[in-house]
Amino acid sequence: MTEFMKEKHFKPLPRFIVCVSTTNLEYDKLSDALDKTKLLIVTFKNSYPNSKLALTTLSPMNICGLKASAEALNEDIKEYNRELTSLTMNMGGDLIPIDYDKRDMISRDGHHLSDSDTFKLSSSMDEYLKNSL
């Protein structure tokens, strides 16, 4: 995504939402994922100085990737979301917190959102745009 922003693949708009993926956290250290997010924010600001970037919080997952367990990955996701809150505030971005339903949040593959949480995600983004424009 950072490369697309560097190359200005996207039409400049007042608001731009990025749903950051949990994939990096499955395989990277938490600090590496946060560094990549910081780079994404800086690159976005340089490429689109008149646009506002909003990031969504990450959802828990039911797989572990290279982590010891799904619980270990979900602890990293919780910490990432906490760090993302301060990161967006300090770097001038917005955060769209999503209240994912832990009971029926993940589809059977353990990775993707269920239909109900996909609806929650899209509704939260719609609400953000409605209140920001």
Short mmCIF file of C-alpha atoms in Angstrom, two decimals:
data_model
loop_
_atom_site.label_atom_id
_atom_site.label_comp_id
_atom_site.label_asym_id
_atom_site.label_seq_id
_atom_site.Cartn_x
_atom_site.Cartn_y
_atom_site.Cartn_z
CA MET A 1 0.00 0.00 0.00
CA THR A 2 2.83 2.38 0.80
CA GLU A 3 4.19 2.02 -2.75
CA PHE A 4 0.77 2.86 -4.22
CA MET A 5 0.71 6.02 -2.14
CA LYS A 6 4.24 6.99 -3.13
CA GLU A 7 3.29 6.60 -6.77
CA LYS A 8 0.01 8.48 -6.21
CA HIS A 9 -2.22 5.73 -7.59
CA PHE A 10 -5.26 7.17 -5.84
CA LYS A 11 -7.34 10.19 -6.72
CA PRO A 12 -6.88 12.92 -4.09
CA LEU A 13 -10.00 13.18 -1.95
CA PRO A 14 -10.72 15.00 1.32
CA ARG A 15 -10.79 11.69 3.26
CA PHE A 16 -9.06 8.39 2.67
CA ILE A 17 -9.73 5.22 4.70
CA VAL A 18 -7.28 2.34 5.00
CA CYS A 19 -8.30 -0.93 6.62
CA VAL A 20 -4.97 -2.18 7.87
CA SER A 21 -4.66 -5.96 7.66
CA THR A 22 -3.77 -8.34 10.46
CA THR A 23 -1.58 -10.29 8.05
CA ASN A 24 1.54 -8.36 9.07
CA LEU A 25 0.95 -9.22 12.70
CA GLU A 26 0.64 -12.92 11.91
CA TYR A 27 4.22 -12.97 10.67
CA ASP A 28 5.93 -9.79 11.94
CA LYS A 29 6.86 -8.53 15.35
CA LEU A 30 4.49 -5.95 16.74
CA SER A 31 7.17 -3.26 16.46
CA ASP A 32 7.68 -4.05 12.76
CA ALA A 33 3.95 -3.77 12.05
CA LEU A 34 3.83 -0.43 13.86
CA ASP A 35 6.87 0.82 11.92
CA LYS A 36 5.14 -0.12 8.66
CA THR A 37 2.03 1.75 9.77
CA LYS A 38 4.07 4.84 10.63
CA LEU A 39 5.69 4.68 7.19
CA LEU A 40 2.24 4.38 5.60
CA ILE A 41 1.04 7.50 7.44
CA VAL A 42 4.13 9.55 6.55
CA THR A 43 4.02 8.44 2.91
CA PHE A 44 0.32 9.27 2.70
CA LYS A 45 0.87 12.76 4.15
CA ASN A 46 3.69 13.43 1.69
CA SER A 47 1.74 12.18 -1.33
CA TYR A 48 -1.67 13.59 -0.39
CA PRO A 49 -1.03 16.69 1.76
CA ASN A 50 -4.60 17.97 1.35
CA SER A 51 -6.27 14.70 2.35
CA LYS A 52 -6.98 13.23 5.77
CA LEU A 53 -6.07 9.59 6.43
CA ALA A 54 -8.23 7.39 8.65
CA LEU A 55 -7.21 3.91 9.77
CA THR A 56 -9.51 1.23 11.15
CA THR A 57 -8.71 -0.89 14.17
CA LEU A 58 -7.80 -4.52 13.61
CA SER A 59 -10.07 -7.45 14.32
CA PRO A 60 -9.07 -10.46 16.41
CA MET A 61 -8.31 -13.69 14.54
CA ASN A 62 -8.66 -17.42 15.15
CA ILE A 63 -5.37 -18.49 13.58
CA CYS A 64 -1.81 -18.03 14.75
CA GLY A 65 0.48 -17.57 11.72
CA LEU A 66 4.01 -17.69 13.12
CA LYS A 67 2.85 -16.82 16.65
CA ALA A 68 2.73 -19.42 19.44
CA SER A 69 -1.08 -19.39 19.47
CA ALA A 70 -4.14 -17.49 18.30
CA GLU A 71 -4.26 -15.95 21.79
CA ALA A 72 -0.69 -14.62 21.37
CA LEU A 73 -1.64 -13.09 18.01
CA ASN A 74 -4.75 -11.53 19.53
CA GLU A 75 -2.69 -9.99 22.34
CA ASP A 76 -0.48 -8.39 19.66
CA ILE A 77 -3.61 -7.16 17.87
CA LYS A 78 -4.94 -5.59 21.09
CA GLU A 79 -1.61 -3.86 21.69
CA TYR A 80 -1.44 -2.74 18.04
CA ASN A 81 -4.90 -1.17 18.37
CA ARG A 82 -3.84 0.64 21.57
CA GLU A 83 -0.69 1.93 19.85
CA LEU A 84 -2.68 2.85 16.74
CA THR A 85 -4.86 5.15 18.84
CA SER A 86 -1.91 7.25 19.97
CA LEU A 87 -0.15 6.94 16.61
CA THR A 88 -3.06 8.46 14.69
CA MET A 89 -3.45 11.24 17.26
CA ASN A 90 0.26 12.09 17.26
CA MET A 91 0.71 11.87 13.50
CA GLY A 92 -2.44 13.77 12.52
CA GLY A 93 -4.61 10.94 11.29
CA ASP A 94 -8.03 9.68 12.31
CA LEU A 95 -8.94 6.35 13.83
CA ILE A 96 -12.14 4.47 13.13
CA PRO A 97 -12.56 2.10 16.07
CA ILE A 98 -14.60 -0.96 15.18
CA ASP A 99 -16.42 -2.85 17.93
CA TYR A 100 -16.04 -6.34 16.52
CA ASP A 101 -18.39 -8.98 17.93
CA LYS A 102 -16.13 -11.60 19.47
CA ARG A 103 -18.85 -14.26 19.52
CA ASP A 104 -19.39 -14.54 15.79
CA MET A 105 -16.77 -12.27 14.36
CA ILE A 106 -14.58 -14.49 12.25
CA SER A 107 -15.66 -16.72 9.38
CA ARG A 108 -14.81 -20.42 9.48
CA ASP A 109 -11.41 -19.85 7.89
CA GLY A 110 -10.30 -18.06 11.08
CA HIS A 111 -9.02 -15.11 9.08
CA HIS A 112 -11.83 -13.15 7.43
CA LEU A 113 -14.69 -11.27 9.04
CA SER A 114 -18.15 -12.78 9.29
CA ASP A 115 -20.99 -11.13 7.39
CA SER A 116 -22.21 -9.32 10.51
CA ASP A 117 -18.79 -7.87 11.28
CA THR A 118 -18.19 -6.94 7.66
CA PHE A 119 -21.42 -4.95 7.96
CA LYS A 120 -20.10 -3.37 11.21
CA LEU A 121 -16.86 -2.40 9.46
CA SER A 122 -18.60 -0.84 6.46
CA SER A 123 -21.19 0.92 8.66
CA SER A 124 -18.43 2.40 10.83
CA MET A 125 -16.63 3.71 7.75
CA ASP A 126 -19.89 5.14 6.36
CA GLU A 127 -20.57 6.86 9.69
CA TYR A 128 -17.05 8.30 9.77
CA LEU A 129 -17.44 9.73 6.26
CA LYS A 130 -20.90 11.07 6.99
CA ASN A 131 -19.62 12.90 10.08
CA SER A 132 -16.42 14.18 8.46
CA LEU A 133 -17.52 15.60 5.16
#
